[in-house]
PDB file of C-alpha atoms in Angstrom:
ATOM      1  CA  UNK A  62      16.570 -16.585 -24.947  1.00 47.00           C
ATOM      2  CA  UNK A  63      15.642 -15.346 -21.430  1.00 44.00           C
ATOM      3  CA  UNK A  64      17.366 -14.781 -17.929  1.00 46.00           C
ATOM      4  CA  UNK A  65      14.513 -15.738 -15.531  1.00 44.00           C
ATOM      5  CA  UNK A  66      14.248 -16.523 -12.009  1.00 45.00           C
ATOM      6  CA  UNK A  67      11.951 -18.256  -9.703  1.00 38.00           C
ATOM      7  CA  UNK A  68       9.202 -16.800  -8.052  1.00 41.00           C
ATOM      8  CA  UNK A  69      10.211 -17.984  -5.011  1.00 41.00           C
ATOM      9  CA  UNK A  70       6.686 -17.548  -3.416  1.00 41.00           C
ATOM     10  CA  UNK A  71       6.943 -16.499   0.001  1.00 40.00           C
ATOM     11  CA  UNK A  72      10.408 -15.592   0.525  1.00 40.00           C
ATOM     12  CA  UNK A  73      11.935 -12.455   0.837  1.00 43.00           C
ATOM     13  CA  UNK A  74       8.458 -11.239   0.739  1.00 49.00           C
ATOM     14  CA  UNK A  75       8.095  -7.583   2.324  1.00 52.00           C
ATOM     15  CA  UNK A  76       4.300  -7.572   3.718  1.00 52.00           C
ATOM     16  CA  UNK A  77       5.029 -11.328   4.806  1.00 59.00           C
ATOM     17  CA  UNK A  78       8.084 -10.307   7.102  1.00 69.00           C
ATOM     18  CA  UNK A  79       5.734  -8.152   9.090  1.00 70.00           C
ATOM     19  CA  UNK A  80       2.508 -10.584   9.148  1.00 77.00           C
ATOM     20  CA  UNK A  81       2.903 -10.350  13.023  1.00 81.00           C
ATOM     21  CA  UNK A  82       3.092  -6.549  13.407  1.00 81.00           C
ATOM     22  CA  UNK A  83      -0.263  -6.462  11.368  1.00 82.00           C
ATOM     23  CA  UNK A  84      -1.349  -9.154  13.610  1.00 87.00           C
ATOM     24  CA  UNK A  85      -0.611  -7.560  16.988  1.00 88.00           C
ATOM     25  CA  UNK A  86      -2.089  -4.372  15.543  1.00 86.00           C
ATOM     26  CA  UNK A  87      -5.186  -5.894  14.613  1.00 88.00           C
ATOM     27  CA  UNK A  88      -5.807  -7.134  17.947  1.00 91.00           C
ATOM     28  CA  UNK A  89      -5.010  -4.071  19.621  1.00 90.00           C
ATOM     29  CA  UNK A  90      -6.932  -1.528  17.502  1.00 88.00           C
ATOM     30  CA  UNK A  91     -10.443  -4.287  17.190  1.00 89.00           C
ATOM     31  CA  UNK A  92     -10.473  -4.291  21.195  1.00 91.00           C
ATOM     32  CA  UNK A  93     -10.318  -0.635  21.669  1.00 89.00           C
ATOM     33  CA  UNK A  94     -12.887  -0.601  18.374  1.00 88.00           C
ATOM     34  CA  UNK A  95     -15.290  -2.207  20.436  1.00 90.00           C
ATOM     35  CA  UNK A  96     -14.412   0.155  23.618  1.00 88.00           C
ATOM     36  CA  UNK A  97     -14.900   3.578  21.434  1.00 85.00           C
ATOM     37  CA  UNK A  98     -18.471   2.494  19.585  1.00 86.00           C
ATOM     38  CA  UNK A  99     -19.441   1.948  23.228  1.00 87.00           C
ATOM     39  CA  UNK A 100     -18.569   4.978  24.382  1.00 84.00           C
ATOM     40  CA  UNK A 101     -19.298   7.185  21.133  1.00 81.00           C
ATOM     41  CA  UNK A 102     -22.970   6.159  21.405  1.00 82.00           C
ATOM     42  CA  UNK A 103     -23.353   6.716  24.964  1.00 82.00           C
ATOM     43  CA  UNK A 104     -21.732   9.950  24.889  1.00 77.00           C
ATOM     44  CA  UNK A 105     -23.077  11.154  21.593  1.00 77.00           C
ATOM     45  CA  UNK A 106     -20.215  12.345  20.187  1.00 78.00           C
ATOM     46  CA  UNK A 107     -19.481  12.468  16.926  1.00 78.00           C
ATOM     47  CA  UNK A 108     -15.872  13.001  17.210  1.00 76.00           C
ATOM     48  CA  UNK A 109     -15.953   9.909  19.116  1.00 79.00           C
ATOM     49  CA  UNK A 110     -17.963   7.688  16.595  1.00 78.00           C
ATOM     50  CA  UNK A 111     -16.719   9.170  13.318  1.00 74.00           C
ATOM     51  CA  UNK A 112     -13.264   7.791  15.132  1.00 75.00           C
ATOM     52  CA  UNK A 113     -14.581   4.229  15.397  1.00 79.00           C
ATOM     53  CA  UNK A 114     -15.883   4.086  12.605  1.00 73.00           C
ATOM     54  CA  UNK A 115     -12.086   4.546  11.509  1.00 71.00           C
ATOM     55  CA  UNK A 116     -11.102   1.896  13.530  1.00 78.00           C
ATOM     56  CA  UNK A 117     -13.837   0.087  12.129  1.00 77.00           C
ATOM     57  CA  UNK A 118     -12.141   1.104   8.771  1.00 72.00           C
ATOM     58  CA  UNK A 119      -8.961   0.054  10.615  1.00 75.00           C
ATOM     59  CA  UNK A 120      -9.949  -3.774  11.741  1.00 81.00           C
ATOM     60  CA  UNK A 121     -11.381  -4.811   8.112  1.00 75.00           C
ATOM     61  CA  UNK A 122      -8.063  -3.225   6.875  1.00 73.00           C
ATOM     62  CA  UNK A 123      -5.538  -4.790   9.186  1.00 79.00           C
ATOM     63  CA  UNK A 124      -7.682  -7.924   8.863  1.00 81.00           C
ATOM     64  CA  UNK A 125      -7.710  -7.894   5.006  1.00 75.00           C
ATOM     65  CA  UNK A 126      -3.951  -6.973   4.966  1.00 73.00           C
ATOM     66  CA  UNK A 127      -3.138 -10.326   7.512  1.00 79.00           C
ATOM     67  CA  UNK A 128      -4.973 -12.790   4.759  1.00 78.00           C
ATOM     68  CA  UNK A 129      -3.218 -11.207   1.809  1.00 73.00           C
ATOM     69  CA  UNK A 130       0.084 -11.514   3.210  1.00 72.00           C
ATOM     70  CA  UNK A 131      -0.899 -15.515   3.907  1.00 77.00           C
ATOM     71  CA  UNK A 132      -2.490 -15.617  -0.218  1.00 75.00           C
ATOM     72  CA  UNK A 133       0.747 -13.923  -0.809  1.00 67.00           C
ATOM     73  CA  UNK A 134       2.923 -16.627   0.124  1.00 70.00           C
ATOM     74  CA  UNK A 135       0.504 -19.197  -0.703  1.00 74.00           C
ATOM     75  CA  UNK A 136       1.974 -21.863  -3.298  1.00 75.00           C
ATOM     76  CA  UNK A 137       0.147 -22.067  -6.716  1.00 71.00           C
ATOM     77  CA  UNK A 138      -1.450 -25.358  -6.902  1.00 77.00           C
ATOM     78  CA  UNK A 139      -3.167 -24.822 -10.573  1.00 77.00           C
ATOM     79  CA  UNK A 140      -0.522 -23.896 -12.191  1.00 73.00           C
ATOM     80  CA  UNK A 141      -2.424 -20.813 -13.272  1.00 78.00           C
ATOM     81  CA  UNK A 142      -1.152 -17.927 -11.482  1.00 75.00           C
ATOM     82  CA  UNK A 143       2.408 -17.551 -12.686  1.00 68.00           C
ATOM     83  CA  UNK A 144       3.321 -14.631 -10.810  1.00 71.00           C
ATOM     84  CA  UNK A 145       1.814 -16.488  -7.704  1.00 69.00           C
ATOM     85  CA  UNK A 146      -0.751 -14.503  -5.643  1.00 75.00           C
ATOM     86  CA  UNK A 147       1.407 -11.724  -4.652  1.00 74.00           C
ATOM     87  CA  UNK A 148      -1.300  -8.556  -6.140  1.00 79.00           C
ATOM     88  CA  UNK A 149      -3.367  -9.838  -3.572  1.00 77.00           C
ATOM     89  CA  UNK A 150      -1.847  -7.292  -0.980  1.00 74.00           C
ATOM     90  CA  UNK A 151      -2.691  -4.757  -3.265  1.00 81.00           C
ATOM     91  CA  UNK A 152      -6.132  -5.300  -3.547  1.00 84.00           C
ATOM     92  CA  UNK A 153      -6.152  -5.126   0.581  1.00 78.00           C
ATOM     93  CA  UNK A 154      -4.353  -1.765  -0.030  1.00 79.00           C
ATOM     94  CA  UNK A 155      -7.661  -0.846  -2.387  1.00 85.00           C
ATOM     95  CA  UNK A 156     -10.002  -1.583   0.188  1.00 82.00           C
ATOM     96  CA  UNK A 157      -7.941   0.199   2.739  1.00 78.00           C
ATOM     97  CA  UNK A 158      -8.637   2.975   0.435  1.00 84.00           C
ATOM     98  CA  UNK A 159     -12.058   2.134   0.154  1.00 86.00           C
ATOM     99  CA  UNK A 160     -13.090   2.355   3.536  1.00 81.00           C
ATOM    100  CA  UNK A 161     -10.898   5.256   4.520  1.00 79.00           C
ATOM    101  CA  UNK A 162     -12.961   6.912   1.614  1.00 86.00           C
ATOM    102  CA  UNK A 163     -16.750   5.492   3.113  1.00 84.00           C
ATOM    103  CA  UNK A 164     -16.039   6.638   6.751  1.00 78.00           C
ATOM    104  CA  UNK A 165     -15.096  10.311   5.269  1.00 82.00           C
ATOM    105  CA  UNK A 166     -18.543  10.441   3.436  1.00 86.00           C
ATOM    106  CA  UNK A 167     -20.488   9.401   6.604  1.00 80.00           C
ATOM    107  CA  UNK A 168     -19.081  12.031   8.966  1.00 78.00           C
ATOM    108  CA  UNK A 169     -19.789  14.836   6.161  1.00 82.00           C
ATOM    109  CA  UNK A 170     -23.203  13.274   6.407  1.00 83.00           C
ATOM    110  CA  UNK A 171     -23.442  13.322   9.884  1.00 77.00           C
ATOM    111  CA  UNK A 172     -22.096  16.759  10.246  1.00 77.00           C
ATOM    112  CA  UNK A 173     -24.627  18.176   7.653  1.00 79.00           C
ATOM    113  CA  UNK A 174     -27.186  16.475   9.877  1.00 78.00           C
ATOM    114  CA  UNK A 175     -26.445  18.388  12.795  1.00 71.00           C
ATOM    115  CA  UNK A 176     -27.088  21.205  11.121  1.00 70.00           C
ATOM    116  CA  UNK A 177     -29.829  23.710  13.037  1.00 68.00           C
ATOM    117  CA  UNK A 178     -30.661  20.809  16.152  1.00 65.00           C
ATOM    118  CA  UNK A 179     -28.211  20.989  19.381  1.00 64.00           C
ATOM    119  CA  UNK A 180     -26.444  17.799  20.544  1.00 62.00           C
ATOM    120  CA  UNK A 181     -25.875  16.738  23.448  1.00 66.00           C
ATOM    121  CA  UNK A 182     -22.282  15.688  23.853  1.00 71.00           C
ATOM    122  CA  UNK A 183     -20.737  14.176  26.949  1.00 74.00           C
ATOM    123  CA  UNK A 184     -16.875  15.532  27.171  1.00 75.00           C
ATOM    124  CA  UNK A 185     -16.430  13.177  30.093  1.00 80.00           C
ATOM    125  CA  UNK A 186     -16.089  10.138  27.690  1.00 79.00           C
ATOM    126  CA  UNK A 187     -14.320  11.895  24.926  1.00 81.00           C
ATOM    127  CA  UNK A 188     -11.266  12.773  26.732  1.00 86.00           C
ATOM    128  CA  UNK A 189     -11.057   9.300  28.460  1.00 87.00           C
ATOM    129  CA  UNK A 190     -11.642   7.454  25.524  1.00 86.00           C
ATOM    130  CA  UNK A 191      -9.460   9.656  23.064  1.00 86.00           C
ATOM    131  CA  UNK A 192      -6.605   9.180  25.323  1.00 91.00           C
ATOM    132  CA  UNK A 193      -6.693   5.474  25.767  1.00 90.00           C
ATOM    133  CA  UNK A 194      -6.899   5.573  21.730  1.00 88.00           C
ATOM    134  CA  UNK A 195      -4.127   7.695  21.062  1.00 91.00           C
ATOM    135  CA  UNK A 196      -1.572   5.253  23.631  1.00 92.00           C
ATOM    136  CA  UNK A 197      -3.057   2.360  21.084  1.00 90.00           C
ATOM    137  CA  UNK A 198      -2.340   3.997  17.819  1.00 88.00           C
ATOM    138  CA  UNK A 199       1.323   5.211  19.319  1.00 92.00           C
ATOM    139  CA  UNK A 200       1.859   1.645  19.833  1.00 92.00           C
ATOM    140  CA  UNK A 201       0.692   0.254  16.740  1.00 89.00           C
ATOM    141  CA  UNK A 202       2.494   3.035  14.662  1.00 89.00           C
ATOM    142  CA  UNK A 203       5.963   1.519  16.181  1.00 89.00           C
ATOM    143  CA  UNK A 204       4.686  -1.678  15.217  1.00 85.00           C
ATOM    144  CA  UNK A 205       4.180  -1.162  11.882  1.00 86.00           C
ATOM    145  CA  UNK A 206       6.599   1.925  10.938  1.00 83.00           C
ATOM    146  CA  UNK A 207       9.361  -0.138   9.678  1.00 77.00           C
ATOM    147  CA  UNK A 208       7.223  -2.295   7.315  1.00 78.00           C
ATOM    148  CA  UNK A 209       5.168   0.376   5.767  1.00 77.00           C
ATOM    149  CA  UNK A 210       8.274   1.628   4.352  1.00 73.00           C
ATOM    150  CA  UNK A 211       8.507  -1.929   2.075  1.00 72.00           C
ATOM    151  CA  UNK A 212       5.329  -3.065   1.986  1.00 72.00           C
ATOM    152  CA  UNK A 213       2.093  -1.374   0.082  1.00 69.00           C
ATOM    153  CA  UNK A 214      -0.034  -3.492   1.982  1.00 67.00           C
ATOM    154  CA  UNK A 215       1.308  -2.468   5.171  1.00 77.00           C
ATOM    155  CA  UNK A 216       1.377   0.813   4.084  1.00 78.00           C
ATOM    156  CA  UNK A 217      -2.330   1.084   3.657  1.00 73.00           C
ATOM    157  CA  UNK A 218      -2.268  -0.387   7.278  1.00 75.00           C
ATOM    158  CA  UNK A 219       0.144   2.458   8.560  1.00 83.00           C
ATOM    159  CA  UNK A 220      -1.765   5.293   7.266  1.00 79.00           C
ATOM    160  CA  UNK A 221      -4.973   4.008   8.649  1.00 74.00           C
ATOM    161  CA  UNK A 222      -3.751   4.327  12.424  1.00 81.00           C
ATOM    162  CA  UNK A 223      -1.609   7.300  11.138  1.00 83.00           C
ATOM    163  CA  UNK A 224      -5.269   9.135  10.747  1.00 76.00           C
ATOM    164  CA  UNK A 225      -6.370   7.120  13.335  1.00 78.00           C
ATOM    165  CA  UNK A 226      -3.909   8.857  15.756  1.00 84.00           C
ATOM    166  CA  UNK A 227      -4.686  12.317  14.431  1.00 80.00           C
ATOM    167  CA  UNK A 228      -8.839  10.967  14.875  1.00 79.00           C
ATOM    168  CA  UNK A 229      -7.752  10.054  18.902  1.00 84.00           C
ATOM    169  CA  UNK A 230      -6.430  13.928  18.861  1.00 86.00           C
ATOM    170  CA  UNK A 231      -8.982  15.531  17.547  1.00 83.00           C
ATOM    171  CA  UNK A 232     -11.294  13.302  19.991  1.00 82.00           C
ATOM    172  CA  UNK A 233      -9.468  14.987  23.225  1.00 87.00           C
ATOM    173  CA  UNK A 234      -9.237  18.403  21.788  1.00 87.00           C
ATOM    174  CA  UNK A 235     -12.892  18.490  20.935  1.00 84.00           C
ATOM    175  CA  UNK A 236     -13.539  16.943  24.278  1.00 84.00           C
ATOM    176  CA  UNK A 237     -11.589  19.765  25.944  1.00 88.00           C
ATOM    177  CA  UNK A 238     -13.333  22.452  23.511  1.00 87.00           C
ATOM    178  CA  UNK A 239     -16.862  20.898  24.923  1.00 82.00           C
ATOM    179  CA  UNK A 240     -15.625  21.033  28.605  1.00 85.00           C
ATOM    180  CA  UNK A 241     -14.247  24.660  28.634  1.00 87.00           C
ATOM    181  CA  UNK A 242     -16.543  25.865  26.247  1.00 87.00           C
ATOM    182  CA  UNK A 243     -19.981  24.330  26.696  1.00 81.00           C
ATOM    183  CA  UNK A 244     -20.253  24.580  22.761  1.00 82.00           C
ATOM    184  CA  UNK A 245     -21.496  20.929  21.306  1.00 79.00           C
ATOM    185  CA  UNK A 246     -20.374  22.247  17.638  1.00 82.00           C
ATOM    186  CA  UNK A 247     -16.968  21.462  18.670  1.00 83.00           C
ATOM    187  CA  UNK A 248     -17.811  18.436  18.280  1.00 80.00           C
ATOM    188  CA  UNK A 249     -19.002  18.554  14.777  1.00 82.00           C
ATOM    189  CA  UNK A 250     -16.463  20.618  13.781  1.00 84.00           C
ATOM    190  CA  UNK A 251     -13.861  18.551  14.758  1.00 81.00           C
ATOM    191  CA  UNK A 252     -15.064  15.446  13.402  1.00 79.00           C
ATOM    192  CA  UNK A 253     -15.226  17.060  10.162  1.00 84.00           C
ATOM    193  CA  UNK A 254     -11.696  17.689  10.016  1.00 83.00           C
ATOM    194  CA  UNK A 255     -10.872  14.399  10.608  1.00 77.00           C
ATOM    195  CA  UNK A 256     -13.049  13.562   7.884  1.00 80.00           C
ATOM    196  CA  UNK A 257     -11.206  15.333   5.839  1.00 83.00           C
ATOM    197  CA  UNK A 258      -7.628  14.128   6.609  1.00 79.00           C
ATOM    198  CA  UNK A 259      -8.884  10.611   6.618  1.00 77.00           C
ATOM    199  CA  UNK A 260     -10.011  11.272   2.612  1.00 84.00           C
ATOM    200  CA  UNK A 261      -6.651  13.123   1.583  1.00 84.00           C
ATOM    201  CA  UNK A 262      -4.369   9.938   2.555  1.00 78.00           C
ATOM    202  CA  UNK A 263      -6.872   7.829   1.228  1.00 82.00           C
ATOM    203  CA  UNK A 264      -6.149   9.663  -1.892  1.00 88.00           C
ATOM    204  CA  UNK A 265      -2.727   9.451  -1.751  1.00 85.00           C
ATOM    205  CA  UNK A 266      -2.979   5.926  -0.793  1.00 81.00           C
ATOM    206  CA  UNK A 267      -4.880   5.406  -3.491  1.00 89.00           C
ATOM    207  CA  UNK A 268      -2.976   7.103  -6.319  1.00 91.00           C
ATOM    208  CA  UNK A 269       0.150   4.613  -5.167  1.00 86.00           C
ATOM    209  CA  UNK A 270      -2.372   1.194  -5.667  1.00 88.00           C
ATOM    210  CA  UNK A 271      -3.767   2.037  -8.816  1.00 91.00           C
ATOM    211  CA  UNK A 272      -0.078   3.008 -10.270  1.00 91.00           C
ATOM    212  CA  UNK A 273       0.268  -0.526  -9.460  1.00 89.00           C
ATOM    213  CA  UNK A 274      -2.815  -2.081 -10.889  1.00 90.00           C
ATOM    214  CA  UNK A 275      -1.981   0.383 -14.021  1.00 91.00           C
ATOM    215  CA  UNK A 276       1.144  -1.294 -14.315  1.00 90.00           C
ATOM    216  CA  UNK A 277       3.019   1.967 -14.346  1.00 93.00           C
ATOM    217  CA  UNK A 278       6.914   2.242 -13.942  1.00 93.00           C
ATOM    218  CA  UNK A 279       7.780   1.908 -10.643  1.00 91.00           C
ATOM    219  CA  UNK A 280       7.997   4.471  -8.639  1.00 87.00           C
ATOM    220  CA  UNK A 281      11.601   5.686  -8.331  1.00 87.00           C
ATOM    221  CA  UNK A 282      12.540   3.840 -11.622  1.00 92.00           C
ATOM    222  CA  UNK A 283      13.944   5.535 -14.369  1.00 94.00           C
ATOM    223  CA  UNK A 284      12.924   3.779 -18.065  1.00 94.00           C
ATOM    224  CA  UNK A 285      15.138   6.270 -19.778  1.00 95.00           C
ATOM    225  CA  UNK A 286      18.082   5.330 -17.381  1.00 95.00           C
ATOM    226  CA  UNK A 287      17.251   1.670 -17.914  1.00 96.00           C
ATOM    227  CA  UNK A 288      17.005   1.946 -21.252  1.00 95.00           C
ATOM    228  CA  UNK A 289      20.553   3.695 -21.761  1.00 95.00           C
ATOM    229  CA  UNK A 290      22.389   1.478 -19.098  1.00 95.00           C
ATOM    230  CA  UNK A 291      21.017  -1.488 -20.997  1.00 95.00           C
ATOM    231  CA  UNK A 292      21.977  -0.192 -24.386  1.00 94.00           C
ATOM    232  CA  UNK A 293      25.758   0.712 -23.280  1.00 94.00           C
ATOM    233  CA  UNK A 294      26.752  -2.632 -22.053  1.00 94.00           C
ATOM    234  CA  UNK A 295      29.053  -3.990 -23.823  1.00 92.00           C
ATOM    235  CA  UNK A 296      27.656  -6.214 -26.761  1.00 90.00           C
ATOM    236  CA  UNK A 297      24.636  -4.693 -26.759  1.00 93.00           C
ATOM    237  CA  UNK A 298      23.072  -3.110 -30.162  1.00 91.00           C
ATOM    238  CA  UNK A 299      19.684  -1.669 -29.091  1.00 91.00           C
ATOM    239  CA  UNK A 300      17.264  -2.043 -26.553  1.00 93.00           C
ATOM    240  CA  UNK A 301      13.529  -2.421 -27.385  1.00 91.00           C
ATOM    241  CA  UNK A 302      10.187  -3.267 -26.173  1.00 91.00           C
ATOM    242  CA  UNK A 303      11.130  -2.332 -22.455  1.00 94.00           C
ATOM    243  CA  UNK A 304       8.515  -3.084 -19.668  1.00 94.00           C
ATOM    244  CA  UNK A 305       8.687  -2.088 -16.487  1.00 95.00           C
ATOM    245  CA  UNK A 306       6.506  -2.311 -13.612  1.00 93.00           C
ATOM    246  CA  UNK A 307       5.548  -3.918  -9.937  1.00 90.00           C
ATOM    247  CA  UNK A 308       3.779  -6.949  -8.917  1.00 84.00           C
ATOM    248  CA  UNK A 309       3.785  -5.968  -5.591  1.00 78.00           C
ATOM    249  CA  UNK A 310       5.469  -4.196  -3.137  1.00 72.00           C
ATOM    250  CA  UNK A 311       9.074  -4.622  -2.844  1.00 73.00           C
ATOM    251  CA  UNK A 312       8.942  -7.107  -6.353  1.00 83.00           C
ATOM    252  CA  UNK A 313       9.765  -4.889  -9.740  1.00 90.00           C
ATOM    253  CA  UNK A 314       9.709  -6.452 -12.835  1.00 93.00           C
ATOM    254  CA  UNK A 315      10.894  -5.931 -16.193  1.00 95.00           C
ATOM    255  CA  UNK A 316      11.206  -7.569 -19.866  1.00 94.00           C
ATOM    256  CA  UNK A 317      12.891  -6.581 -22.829  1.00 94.00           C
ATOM    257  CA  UNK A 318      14.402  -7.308 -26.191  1.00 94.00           C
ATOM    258  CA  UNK A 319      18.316  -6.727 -26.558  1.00 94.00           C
ATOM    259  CA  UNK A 320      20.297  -6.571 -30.075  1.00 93.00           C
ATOM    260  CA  UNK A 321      23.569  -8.132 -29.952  1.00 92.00           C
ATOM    261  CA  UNK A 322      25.949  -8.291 -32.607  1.00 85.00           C
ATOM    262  CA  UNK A 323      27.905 -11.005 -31.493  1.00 86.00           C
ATOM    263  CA  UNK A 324      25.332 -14.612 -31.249  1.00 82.00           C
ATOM    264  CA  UNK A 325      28.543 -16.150 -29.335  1.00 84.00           C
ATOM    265  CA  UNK A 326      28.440 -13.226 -26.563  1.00 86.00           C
ATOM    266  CA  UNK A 327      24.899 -14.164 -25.790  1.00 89.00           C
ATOM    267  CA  UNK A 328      25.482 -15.556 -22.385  1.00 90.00           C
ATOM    268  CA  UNK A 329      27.302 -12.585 -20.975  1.00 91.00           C
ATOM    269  CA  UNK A 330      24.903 -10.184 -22.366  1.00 93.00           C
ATOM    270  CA  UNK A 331      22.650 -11.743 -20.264  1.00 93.00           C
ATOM    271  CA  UNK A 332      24.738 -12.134 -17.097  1.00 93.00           C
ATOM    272  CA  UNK A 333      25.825  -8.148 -17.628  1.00 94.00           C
ATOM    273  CA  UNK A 334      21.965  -7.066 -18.459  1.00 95.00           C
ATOM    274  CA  UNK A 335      20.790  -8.757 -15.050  1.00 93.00           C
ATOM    275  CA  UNK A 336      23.786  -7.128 -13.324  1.00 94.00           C
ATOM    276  CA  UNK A 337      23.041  -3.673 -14.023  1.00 95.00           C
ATOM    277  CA  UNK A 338      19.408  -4.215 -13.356  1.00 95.00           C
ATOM    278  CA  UNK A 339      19.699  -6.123 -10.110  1.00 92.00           C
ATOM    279  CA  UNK A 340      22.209  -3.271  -8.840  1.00 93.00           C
ATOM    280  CA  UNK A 341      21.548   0.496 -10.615  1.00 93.00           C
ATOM    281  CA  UNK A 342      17.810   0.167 -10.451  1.00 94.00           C
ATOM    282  CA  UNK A 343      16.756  -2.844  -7.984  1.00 89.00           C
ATOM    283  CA  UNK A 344      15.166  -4.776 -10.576  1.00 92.00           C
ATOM    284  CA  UNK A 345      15.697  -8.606  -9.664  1.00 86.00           C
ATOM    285  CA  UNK A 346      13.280 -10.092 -11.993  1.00 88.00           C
ATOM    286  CA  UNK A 347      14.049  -9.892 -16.050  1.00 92.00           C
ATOM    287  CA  UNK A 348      12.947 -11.816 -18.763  1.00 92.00           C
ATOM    288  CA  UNK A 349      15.091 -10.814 -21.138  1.00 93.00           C
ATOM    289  CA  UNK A 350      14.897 -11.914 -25.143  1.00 92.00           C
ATOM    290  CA  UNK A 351      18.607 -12.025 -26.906  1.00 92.00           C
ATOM    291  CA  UNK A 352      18.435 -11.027 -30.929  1.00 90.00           C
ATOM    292  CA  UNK A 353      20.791 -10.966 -33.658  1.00 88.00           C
ATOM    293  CA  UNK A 354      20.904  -7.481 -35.573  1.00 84.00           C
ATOM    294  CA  UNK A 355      19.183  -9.104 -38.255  1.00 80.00           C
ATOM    295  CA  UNK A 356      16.188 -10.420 -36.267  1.00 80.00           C
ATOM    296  CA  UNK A 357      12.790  -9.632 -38.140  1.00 76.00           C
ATOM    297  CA  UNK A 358       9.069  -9.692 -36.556  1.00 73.00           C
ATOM    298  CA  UNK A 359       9.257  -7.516 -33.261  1.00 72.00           C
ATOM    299  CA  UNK A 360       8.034  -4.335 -35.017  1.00 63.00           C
ATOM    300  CA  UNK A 361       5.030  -6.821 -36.006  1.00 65.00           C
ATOM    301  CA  UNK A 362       3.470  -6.973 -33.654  1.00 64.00           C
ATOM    302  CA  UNK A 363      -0.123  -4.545 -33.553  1.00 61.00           C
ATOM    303  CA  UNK A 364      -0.504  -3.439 -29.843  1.00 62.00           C
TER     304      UNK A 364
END
């Protein structure tokens, strides 16, 4: 016997609820993309084009994140996909990752490049441009603070323009370090540390998406607790073969096997088990198999 529930596809969905922050976003940042390549090559900053390529980092992203929130919510016509198409916003989160990851390796490159020859860096540019980037990563922060705190896919999306914002820092320091200094290095130097805090969130980042793809607990989930809060309701034997983890964002999952030693209290086992799962640990889908205590074959099974 199970208690299941609908999939529901597309409501209640977290990274759908925000499709038009991302969208908004991913007009914002792909114009001023377009503005700092410009710029970056005719200044020859690095700074300045180890930031676009960011926001080149940032437009796939944002773009990638907008179609998997509409795959998301898209209605399975094959009858296939029974858990619908929702892991599709966490393979955008991967290639967030991804690309955070690529344009961290090319500025090392770049940097290592640069090495013994002397650039020549226009500050002019860099300050302009850096401080028309960091008003457009301010505003696209608000936009998509209060979804990145539901949504892994939006997430991925938040921490781009996070580094992004540090990037359009860096960009005017190093631009004021040129100016006052009349040291090109700055440049270098600077681009290199954005280089670097663009890898360590993609490495966070990235930890959080393949817990996901792993099909680890989720995060904040307790399987001992579940495990005892299952087993003390009333009815209720033992608890085995317990499975926990997240489709996607927002959407935890869990099956198990309960032993009851009444067959008759079956139904409010199963209303009680749902209960403490829906409110102790935020668990709103359960498939949940009802045994008598003298059930045979579960410990059969090889894997």
């Amino acid at each position: 016997m199970s208690a299941g529930h609908g999939h529901g596809h597309g409501h209640g969905h977290a990274g759908g609820r925000h499709r038009w922050r991302l969208a908004v976003s991913f007009v914002l940042i792909g114009l001023f993309f377009i503005v700092e390549l410009a710029f970056g090559l005719l200044s020859g900053s690095l700074s300045l084009l180890s930031d676009a390529g960011h926001m080149a980092a940032d437009v796939v992203t944002l773009g990638a994140a907008l179609v998997a929130t509409r795959i998301a919510t898209r209605p399975d016509t094959t009858g296939r996909r029974s858990y619908g198409s929702y892991r599709a916003e966490v393979f955008a989160s991967l290639l967030a990752v991804a690309m955070m990851l690529g344009v961290a390796v090319y500025v090392v490159i770049e940097a290592i490049s640069r090495i013994g020859r002397t650039a020549e860096v226009s500050s002019g540019p860099m300050l302009v441009v850096g401080a028309i980037g960091l008003i457009v990563n301010v505003v696209a922060l608000l936009l998509l603070r209060s979804g990145a705190a539901e949504s892994l896919n939006v997430k991925g999306a938040y921490l781009e323009v996070v580094a992004d914002t540090a990037g359009s820092v860096g960009v005017i320091v190093a631009g004021w370090l040129v100016a006052t200094t009349g040291q090109p290095v700055w440049d270098t130097l600077v681009a290199l540390a954005i280089g670097a805090f663009v890898a360590v969130r993609a490495v966070s980042l990235g930890r959080q998406v393949f817990a996901v793809l792993g099909q680890h607990v989720p995060e904040g989930v307790d399987a001992t607790a579940v495990a005892t809060d299952l087993s003390a309701i009333d009815g209720v034997c033992d608890v085995h073969d317990l499975h926990l983890w997240t489709l996607t964002s927002g959407m935890n999952v869990a099956t198990a096997h309960l032993v009851t030693s009444d067959p008759n209290d079956n139904h409010a086992v199963l209303d009680r088990a749902r209960d403490v799962l829906l409110r102790r640990h935020h668990i709103a889908h359960a498939t949940l198999q009802v045994e008598p205590t003298d059930h045979q074959g579960c410990d059969e099974l090889g894997w």
